[in-house]
Every structure is written in structure tokens, then in C-alpha cells.
């Protein structure tokens, strides 16, 4: 395996959001870009090489600019251990800490290190970012759409999402509209061509459609900057511990030492000729390791995750599971205890 280079791609939101794009959806958008600028044959070849492990490409979810996912599973594990044998007053305090952890979906790296410290007071850590869901009412004027005066308007709600930054206690939230994407790749020619495609998309102001309802102005982004990360931020972790920034399909990790949160999604084919209501259609589910999990790697980053053939089109499509893992070179109390008892 050749050397790995990491890039931080800064993206700007150009409309409203219904969700934050994950690494799978971003991978699909990158392959579509590769297909658009080169050819479908070259795009298919790149997908096959990623599936077979010939090319290493890892992606993060789209993250609020300057923020990383808080390792909530680890913090919950540590809190549960502390709760054993506590009296009623201490239990109320622990509930407050649990709520503080839940609120802090994202935080800057320095604040995450504070939260990982053994004697940390999570409820005093600022700034942090969180997600706020809302529903907006829309009206479809069917009389204009179908040129049939007299039809009633069709009123419906659209789920939307806001990413809020909390700077200090009792301060109003600020809206975040700038985001970071981490991309790690080896120096195979295909990966270099992908970076060139992203540079071209940045120069042209190309919009990326990273979710549903793009025609209504939701989930659209443009690239603002592409920076190569310093080598010390991308080297192998000294203690094999990493913070997961994307949707990881594990291959060779230490499950016992890791602190994990799972995310399960239903897989559906892009097109079913017989329709969706056929009895013979079987629902398929797949579980990923979610962002914020702390993962202990066994045999290096290249073997930590994997991409697998799609359950519906195994010859062409893949389920992308090579999540970006950020090294954590710090002592983690609970994980060390778990390993000593193994």
C-alpha cells in the first residue's frame, strides 16, 4: 500500500438542510463527479478497485466547520461505570451530565480532549454544536400545476435541520452553514484524478446535491477550499485508537476495546421493475459503526473498514464503508481497563 494523504474539503451550504450528508452519500456524489468528468467506464473501474482493496479511499460525514463528532458512546460508558453504587443525589447529578453529553453532538478538538479527561466536567465545556429538527409548511398549488382552476392547494410539511453553535452558557445559538469533509486516499492515479476533479468543481462553483428535495433548494453545497492536512494529523495512532468520522463497515478492529454506536439502515435498489409493492421483494438491512465511536484498529487503517458489494447489484454497485478515522493519541481510562480484563 502506498502512502496516504489527507485532505480537508471546506463546503458551504447554499440552501436549507433536511439532514447532514453521511460518507456513503458523499461517496456517491464523488463517483458521479468522476463519471461526469472522465467516463462511466473509469468510474466503474474506480468503484471496483475500492471494493477489492486495490485503492484506499476513506471519507468522513459532512461535519460543522471546525467541529468533530463528540465520542458520546465512550462518555456514556464511563458515566455508567461511575453510576454504580451512587446515592440518589449523585444519580441526579449524573442525569445532568448525561443530558450535557447528549446535547454536545459536535465540539472542537480541544474541547473533546477536555471531555475525555478523567476528571472532566462535560456540562462546562463550550463551545459545542448540536442539531435542531423542525418542520416547515409548504403548499403545492395544484390549480396552476395542472392548469385546472378551482383545485385546492395541497399543504404538506417538509422536515428540515439546523446546525446550531452554542458559544457559552445562556447565549443564543448561532447557525452554522460552513462544513468540513475529510478525505484520505493513497497516491494511486485514480485518487489523484479524483482530487483534480474536486479542484475543478471548486473553480467552476459546481453545486453538489447531497440529499433529497434539491429542486426545492435543500441539501445543496459548493466547495470553498481544498487543503492538504499536515502529516502529524494523519499518521498512525500510537495506541491504535481512532475517532470515527464516517459510516464504518468494520473489517479488522478490536471490538472488545472499542466504544461503539451502531446505525442501521435499510438498503433498497435504485429501480425495481415490478414496483415496490411486490410480495417477493425482501427488505435488507445493514449496520454501520456511527460517527463519534472510538475504534481500536488491529492491522492499520487500510484494514479497519471495507466496502462490500450491493445486495441488489453485486456486479456494479457497492456499499461504501471506508470511514475516515482520526488518530487519538491520548490515554483513555475505560478502554485501558477493558483491555486489562480481556
Tab-separated table of C-alpha atoms in Angstrom:
chain	number	residue	atom	x	y	z
A	1	UNK	CA	0.000	0.000	0.000
A	2	UNK	CA	1.323	3.395	-0.948
A	3	UNK	CA	1.372	6.481	1.263
A	4	UNK	CA	-1.875	8.053	2.451
A	5	UNK	CA	-2.633	11.755	2.013
A	6	UNK	CA	-5.491	13.511	3.836
A	7	UNK	CA	-7.454	16.495	2.586
A	8	UNK	CA	-9.867	18.796	4.381
A	9	UNK	CA	-12.526	19.996	1.948
A	10	UNK	CA	-14.486	23.016	3.117
A	11	UNK	CA	-18.028	23.167	1.772
A	12	UNK	CA	-20.663	25.871	2.037
A	13	UNK	CA	-24.382	25.278	2.327
A	14	UNK	CA	-26.303	27.021	-0.483
A	15	UNK	CA	-29.817	26.248	0.715
A	16	UNK	CA	-31.683	24.691	3.586
A	17	UNK	CA	-30.972	21.256	5.063
A	18	UNK	CA	-33.058	18.186	5.761
A	19	UNK	CA	-30.075	16.196	7.080
A	20	UNK	CA	-26.287	16.202	7.222
A	21	UNK	CA	-24.879	14.049	4.391
A	22	UNK	CA	-23.005	10.949	5.507
A	23	UNK	CA	-19.916	9.392	3.919
A	24	UNK	CA	-21.990	6.970	1.810
A	25	UNK	CA	-23.980	9.709	0.130
A	26	UNK	CA	-20.835	11.801	-0.364
A	27	UNK	CA	-19.096	8.816	-1.968
A	28	UNK	CA	-21.961	8.505	-4.453
A	29	UNK	CA	-21.654	12.203	-5.325
A	30	UNK	CA	-17.890	11.874	-5.862
A	31	UNK	CA	-18.294	8.873	-8.153
A	32	UNK	CA	-20.957	10.767	-10.115
A	33	UNK	CA	-18.480	13.654	-10.489
A	34	UNK	CA	-15.769	11.214	-11.617
A	35	UNK	CA	-18.161	9.740	-14.174
A	36	UNK	CA	-19.125	13.217	-15.394
A	37	UNK	CA	-15.561	14.450	-15.934
A	38	UNK	CA	-13.961	11.245	-17.202
A	39	UNK	CA	-16.178	8.318	-18.223
A	40	UNK	CA	-18.593	5.759	-16.798
A	41	UNK	CA	-16.057	3.018	-17.541
A	42	UNK	CA	-13.372	4.763	-15.487
A	43	UNK	CA	-15.849	5.420	-12.666
A	44	UNK	CA	-16.875	1.752	-12.590
A	45	UNK	CA	-13.218	0.711	-12.552
A	46	UNK	CA	-12.527	3.002	-9.588
A	47	UNK	CA	-15.503	1.583	-7.662
A	48	UNK	CA	-14.290	-1.971	-8.322
A	49	UNK	CA	-10.766	-1.182	-7.115
A	50	UNK	CA	-12.135	0.394	-3.912
A	51	UNK	CA	-14.317	-2.684	-3.317
A	52	UNK	CA	-11.382	-5.054	-3.870
A	53	UNK	CA	-8.972	-3.033	-1.696
A	54	UNK	CA	-6.677	-2.086	-4.565
A	55	UNK	CA	-7.345	1.613	-3.969
A	56	UNK	CA	-7.723	3.145	-0.499
A	57	UNK	CA	-10.258	5.943	-0.160
A	58	UNK	CA	-11.811	6.995	3.168
A	59	UNK	CA	-14.407	9.710	3.772
A	60	UNK	CA	-15.968	11.465	6.730
A	61	UNK	CA	-19.527	12.618	7.080
A	62	UNK	CA	-20.080	16.311	6.444
A	63	UNK	CA	-19.149	17.997	9.738
A	64	UNK	CA	-19.770	21.545	11.029
A	65	UNK	CA	-16.712	23.629	10.195
A	66	UNK	CA	-14.103	23.405	12.949
A	67	UNK	CA	-16.032	20.700	14.804
A	68	UNK	CA	-15.668	16.930	15.237
A	69	UNK	CA	-18.189	14.355	16.485
A	70	UNK	CA	-18.142	14.031	20.259
A	71	UNK	CA	-17.266	10.455	21.378
A	72	UNK	CA	-20.612	10.046	23.122
A	73	UNK	CA	-20.504	6.193	23.338
A	74	UNK	CA	-17.240	6.355	25.307
A	75	UNK	CA	-18.540	9.122	27.584
A	76	UNK	CA	-21.761	7.179	28.248
A	77	UNK	CA	-19.742	4.049	29.076
A	78	UNK	CA	-17.623	5.973	31.551
A	79	UNK	CA	-20.688	7.629	33.070
A	80	UNK	CA	-22.455	4.278	33.504
A	81	UNK	CA	-19.432	2.907	35.318
A	82	UNK	CA	-19.416	5.885	37.687
A	83	UNK	CA	-23.158	5.483	38.369
A	84	UNK	CA	-22.689	2.090	40.054
A	85	UNK	CA	-23.246	2.418	43.800
A	86	UNK	CA	-24.087	6.145	43.672
A	87	UNK	CA	-26.664	7.630	46.070
A	88	UNK	CA	-29.828	9.418	44.908
A	89	UNK	CA	-28.299	12.917	44.879
A	90	UNK	CA	-25.325	11.709	42.861
A	91	UNK	CA	-27.706	9.971	40.459
A	92	UNK	CA	-29.444	13.309	39.770
A	93	UNK	CA	-26.048	14.893	39.024
A	94	UNK	CA	-25.212	12.040	36.652
A	95	UNK	CA	-28.504	12.607	34.814
A	96	UNK	CA	-27.490	16.232	34.270
A	97	UNK	CA	-24.149	15.101	32.871
A	98	UNK	CA	-25.920	12.578	30.622
A	99	UNK	CA	-28.066	15.397	29.219
A	100	UNK	CA	-24.958	17.569	28.717
A	101	UNK	CA	-23.301	14.752	26.736
A	102	UNK	CA	-26.435	14.266	24.615
A	103	UNK	CA	-26.574	17.985	23.768
A	104	UNK	CA	-22.960	18.064	22.622
A	105	UNK	CA	-23.136	16.339	19.243
A	106	UNK	CA	-20.039	18.126	17.905
A	107	UNK	CA	-17.184	20.007	19.547
A	108	UNK	CA	-13.746	21.399	18.616
A	109	UNK	CA	-10.838	19.013	19.174
A	110	UNK	CA	-9.564	20.906	22.232
A	111	UNK	CA	-12.992	20.630	23.886
A	112	UNK	CA	-13.200	16.918	23.041
A	113	UNK	CA	-9.873	16.383	24.809
A	114	UNK	CA	-11.352	18.131	27.859
A	115	UNK	CA	-14.352	15.814	27.818
A	116	UNK	CA	-12.131	12.737	27.512
A	117	UNK	CA	-10.106	13.772	30.569
A	118	UNK	CA	-10.852	11.609	33.608
A	119	UNK	CA	-11.991	14.485	35.827
A	120	UNK	CA	-13.773	16.445	33.097
A	121	UNK	CA	-17.000	18.356	33.739
A	122	UNK	CA	-18.792	17.877	30.446
A	123	UNK	CA	-21.559	20.369	31.265
A	124	UNK	CA	-18.974	23.175	31.458
A	125	UNK	CA	-17.454	22.508	28.023
A	126	UNK	CA	-18.052	25.262	25.433
A	127	UNK	CA	-18.377	25.842	22.529
A	128	UNK	CA	-20.261	22.929	21.036
A	129	UNK	CA	-22.684	22.300	18.185
A	130	UNK	CA	-25.939	20.382	18.019
A	131	UNK	CA	-28.677	19.566	15.537
A	132	UNK	CA	-32.174	21.009	15.738
A	133	UNK	CA	-35.025	19.474	13.753
A	134	UNK	CA	-38.046	21.401	12.524
A	135	UNK	CA	-40.912	21.079	10.059
A	136	UNK	CA	-41.762	23.767	7.529
A	137	UNK	CA	-45.156	24.019	5.925
A	138	UNK	CA	-45.286	24.140	2.117
A	139	UNK	CA	-48.214	24.474	-0.251
A	140	UNK	CA	-48.443	22.971	-3.738
A	141	UNK	CA	-50.830	24.993	-5.893
A	142	UNK	CA	-52.304	22.171	-7.944
A	143	UNK	CA	-54.610	24.513	-9.890
A	144	UNK	CA	-51.532	26.071	-11.527
A	145	UNK	CA	-49.632	22.821	-11.844
A	146	UNK	CA	-52.415	21.042	-13.716
A	147	UNK	CA	-53.959	24.195	-15.297
A	148	UNK	CA	-57.294	23.372	-13.673
A	149	UNK	CA	-58.730	26.402	-11.793
A	150	UNK	CA	-60.615	25.543	-8.633
A	151	UNK	CA	-58.372	22.802	-7.286
A	152	UNK	CA	-57.499	23.154	-3.616
A	153	UNK	CA	-53.881	23.766	-2.614
A	154	UNK	CA	-52.043	20.727	-1.306
A	155	UNK	CA	-50.498	21.611	2.071
A	156	UNK	CA	-47.641	19.439	3.331
A	157	UNK	CA	-44.715	19.640	5.745
A	158	UNK	CA	-41.038	19.201	4.905
A	159	UNK	CA	-38.548	18.123	7.606
A	160	UNK	CA	-35.614	20.494	7.918
A	161	UNK	CA	-32.484	20.580	10.019
A	162	UNK	CA	-30.446	23.387	11.520
A	163	UNK	CA	-26.889	23.062	12.855
A	164	UNK	CA	-26.518	25.355	15.853
A	165	UNK	CA	-23.366	26.575	17.590
A	166	UNK	CA	-23.553	27.203	21.352
A	167	UNK	CA	-20.715	29.504	22.395
A	168	UNK	CA	-21.369	29.793	26.131
A	169	UNK	CA	-23.969	29.179	28.782
A	170	UNK	CA	-27.189	31.229	28.350
A	171	UNK	CA	-26.174	32.577	24.956
A	172	UNK	CA	-28.286	32.365	21.828
A	173	UNK	CA	-27.426	29.721	19.276
A	174	UNK	CA	-25.698	30.715	16.030
A	175	UNK	CA	-26.477	28.982	12.752
A	176	UNK	CA	-23.611	27.069	11.108
A	177	UNK	CA	-23.621	26.950	7.303
A	178	UNK	CA	-19.984	26.043	6.619
A	179	UNK	CA	-18.861	22.410	6.773
A	180	UNK	CA	-15.763	20.198	6.615
A	181	UNK	CA	-15.270	16.961	4.709
A	182	UNK	CA	-12.198	14.809	5.409
A	183	UNK	CA	-10.892	12.652	2.566
A	184	UNK	CA	-7.966	10.226	2.892
A	185	UNK	CA	-6.529	8.467	-0.163
A	186	UNK	CA	-3.408	6.730	-1.336
A	187	UNK	CA	-1.431	8.064	-4.288
A	188	UNK	CA	-2.882	5.779	-6.941
A	189	UNK	CA	-3.539	7.644	-10.213
A	190	UNK	CA	-7.310	7.278	-9.792
A	191	UNK	CA	-7.226	9.068	-6.438
A	192	UNK	CA	-5.116	11.881	-7.859
A	193	UNK	CA	-7.638	12.262	-10.685
A	194	UNK	CA	-10.443	12.456	-8.103
A	195	UNK	CA	-8.684	15.309	-6.287
A	196	UNK	CA	-8.216	17.074	-9.642
A	197	UNK	CA	-11.940	16.660	-10.308
A	198	UNK	CA	-12.739	18.249	-6.950
A	199	UNK	CA	-10.371	21.145	-7.675
A	200	UNK	CA	-12.120	21.704	-10.988
A	201	UNK	CA	-15.529	21.582	-9.297
A	202	UNK	CA	-14.328	24.217	-6.824
A	203	UNK	CA	-13.081	26.532	-9.574
A	204	UNK	CA	-16.331	26.196	-11.509
A	205	UNK	CA	-18.548	26.696	-8.453
A	206	UNK	CA	-20.243	23.374	-9.163
A	207	UNK	CA	-23.123	22.515	-6.859
A	208	UNK	CA	-23.267	19.142	-5.128
A	209	UNK	CA	-26.700	17.666	-4.476
A	210	UNK	CA	-26.279	15.680	-1.276
A	211	UNK	CA	-29.816	14.781	-0.356
A	212	UNK	CA	-33.474	14.808	-1.373
A	213	UNK	CA	-35.519	17.835	-2.465
A	214	UNK	CA	-32.592	19.554	-4.171
A	215	UNK	CA	-35.055	21.089	-6.632
A	216	UNK	CA	-36.637	22.872	-3.642
A	217	UNK	CA	-33.281	24.259	-2.543
A	218	UNK	CA	-32.467	21.665	0.113
A	219	UNK	CA	-29.158	19.845	0.654
A	220	UNK	CA	-27.027	21.668	-1.923
A	221	UNK	CA	-23.389	22.610	-1.357
A	222	UNK	CA	-20.379	24.117	-3.103
A	223	UNK	CA	-16.666	23.606	-2.415
A	224	UNK	CA	-14.871	26.644	-0.976
A	225	UNK	CA	-11.379	25.283	-0.168
A	226	UNK	CA	-9.329	22.096	-0.516
A	227	UNK	CA	-6.367	21.855	1.871
A	228	UNK	CA	-3.914	19.033	2.464
A	229	UNK	CA	-3.729	18.157	6.156
A	230	UNK	CA	-0.358	18.215	7.976
A	231	UNK	CA	1.323	14.800	8.203
A	232	UNK	CA	1.206	14.712	12.017
A	233	UNK	CA	-2.608	14.812	11.868
A	234	UNK	CA	-2.763	11.758	9.617
A	235	UNK	CA	-0.063	9.435	10.962
A	236	UNK	CA	-0.870	6.064	12.506
A	237	UNK	CA	-2.134	6.327	16.098
A	238	UNK	CA	0.478	5.241	18.636
A	239	UNK	CA	-2.083	3.350	20.705
A	240	UNK	CA	-4.247	2.205	17.747
A	241	UNK	CA	-7.232	4.298	18.936
A	242	UNK	CA	-9.205	6.408	16.458
A	243	UNK	CA	-12.250	8.655	16.459
A	244	UNK	CA	-14.650	7.570	13.726
A	245	UNK	CA	-15.812	10.443	11.499
A	246	UNK	CA	-17.906	8.488	8.964
A	247	UNK	CA	-20.067	5.413	8.413
A	248	UNK	CA	-17.753	2.441	9.043
A	249	UNK	CA	-18.249	-1.137	7.889
A	250	UNK	CA	-15.674	-2.842	10.132
A	251	UNK	CA	-13.197	-5.331	8.797
A	252	UNK	CA	-10.355	-5.784	11.319
A	253	UNK	CA	-10.922	-3.829	14.537
A	254	UNK	CA	-10.711	-4.693	18.230
A	255	UNK	CA	-14.409	-4.833	19.150
A	256	UNK	CA	-13.791	-5.535	22.847
A	257	UNK	CA	-11.667	-2.446	23.399
A	258	UNK	CA	-13.701	-0.144	21.153
A	259	UNK	CA	-16.615	2.008	22.308
A	260	UNK	CA	-19.201	1.809	19.543
A	261	UNK	CA	-22.570	3.131	18.468
A	262	UNK	CA	-24.357	1.335	15.646
A	263	UNK	CA	-26.513	2.837	12.923
A	264	UNK	CA	-28.800	0.500	10.956
A	265	UNK	CA	-30.278	1.452	7.596
A	266	UNK	CA	-32.486	-0.275	5.068
A	267	UNK	CA	-30.956	-0.900	1.658
A	268	UNK	CA	-33.176	-0.514	-1.393
A	269	UNK	CA	-32.402	-0.873	-5.076
A	270	UNK	CA	-32.367	2.239	-7.212
A	271	UNK	CA	-35.018	0.773	-9.504
A	272	UNK	CA	-37.402	-2.181	-9.150
A	273	UNK	CA	-39.084	-3.009	-12.493
A	274	UNK	CA	-42.005	-4.808	-10.831
A	275	UNK	CA	-42.690	-1.990	-8.374
A	276	UNK	CA	-42.261	-1.674	-4.627
A	277	UNK	CA	-45.431	-3.483	-3.547
A	278	UNK	CA	-44.391	-6.940	-4.754
A	279	UNK	CA	-44.577	-9.639	-2.076
A	280	UNK	CA	-41.344	-11.200	-3.244
A	281	UNK	CA	-39.368	-8.034	-2.519
A	282	UNK	CA	-37.198	-8.754	0.543
A	283	UNK	CA	-36.117	-5.914	2.811
A	284	UNK	CA	-32.402	-5.829	3.568
A	285	UNK	CA	-30.710	-4.033	6.432
A	286	UNK	CA	-27.085	-3.257	7.162
A	287	UNK	CA	-25.449	-1.863	10.306
A	288	UNK	CA	-22.586	0.629	10.355
A	289	UNK	CA	-20.399	1.940	13.160
A	290	UNK	CA	-21.624	5.513	13.590
A	291	UNK	CA	-19.655	8.731	13.926
A	292	UNK	CA	-18.321	9.522	17.390
A	293	UNK	CA	-17.398	5.897	18.068
A	294	UNK	CA	-13.888	5.189	19.336
A	295	UNK	CA	-12.366	2.392	17.281
A	296	UNK	CA	-9.263	0.352	18.094
A	297	UNK	CA	-7.598	-0.810	14.892
A	298	UNK	CA	-5.823	-4.179	14.648
A	299	UNK	CA	-3.845	-4.099	11.398
A	300	UNK	CA	-3.662	-0.480	10.217
A	301	UNK	CA	-6.134	1.953	8.730
A	302	UNK	CA	-6.326	0.214	5.367
A	303	UNK	CA	-7.784	-2.907	7.011
A	304	UNK	CA	-10.091	-1.167	9.508
A	305	UNK	CA	-13.030	-0.643	7.151
A	306	UNK	CA	-14.301	-2.161	3.951
A	307	UNK	CA	-16.719	-1.645	1.082
A	308	UNK	CA	-18.908	-4.565	0.088
A	309	UNK	CA	-20.974	-5.450	-2.995
A	310	UNK	CA	-24.508	-4.068	-3.025
A	311	UNK	CA	-27.113	-6.704	-2.115
A	312	UNK	CA	-29.075	-5.756	-5.264
A	313	UNK	CA	-26.422	-5.225	-7.939
A	314	UNK	CA	-23.310	-7.062	-6.820
A	315	UNK	CA	-21.522	-6.818	-10.147
A	316	UNK	CA	-21.518	-2.998	-10.247
A	317	UNK	CA	-22.627	-1.187	-7.067
A	318	UNK	CA	-21.038	-1.204	-3.625
A	319	UNK	CA	-21.975	-0.256	-0.085
A	320	UNK	CA	-19.211	2.181	0.856
A	321	UNK	CA	-17.879	1.598	4.371
A	322	UNK	CA	-14.374	3.105	4.453
A	323	UNK	CA	-14.903	5.778	7.088
A	324	UNK	CA	-12.280	8.390	7.893
A	325	UNK	CA	-10.599	7.582	11.226
A	326	UNK	CA	-8.767	10.319	13.145
A	327	UNK	CA	-5.910	9.198	15.444
A	328	UNK	CA	-6.437	9.616	19.191
A	329	UNK	CA	-3.016	9.696	20.854
A	330	UNK	CA	-4.187	10.076	24.438
A	331	UNK	CA	-4.841	7.850	27.417
A	332	UNK	CA	-8.412	6.546	27.624
A	333	UNK	CA	-9.140	5.231	31.098
A	334	UNK	CA	-12.106	2.983	30.419
A	335	UNK	CA	-10.598	1.389	27.326
A	336	UNK	CA	-7.395	0.511	29.151
A	337	UNK	CA	-9.407	-1.110	31.929
A	338	UNK	CA	-11.389	-3.138	29.389
A	339	UNK	CA	-8.224	-4.370	27.707
A	340	UNK	CA	-6.590	-5.382	31.026
A	341	UNK	CA	-9.594	-7.583	31.830
A	342	UNK	CA	-9.610	-9.294	28.458
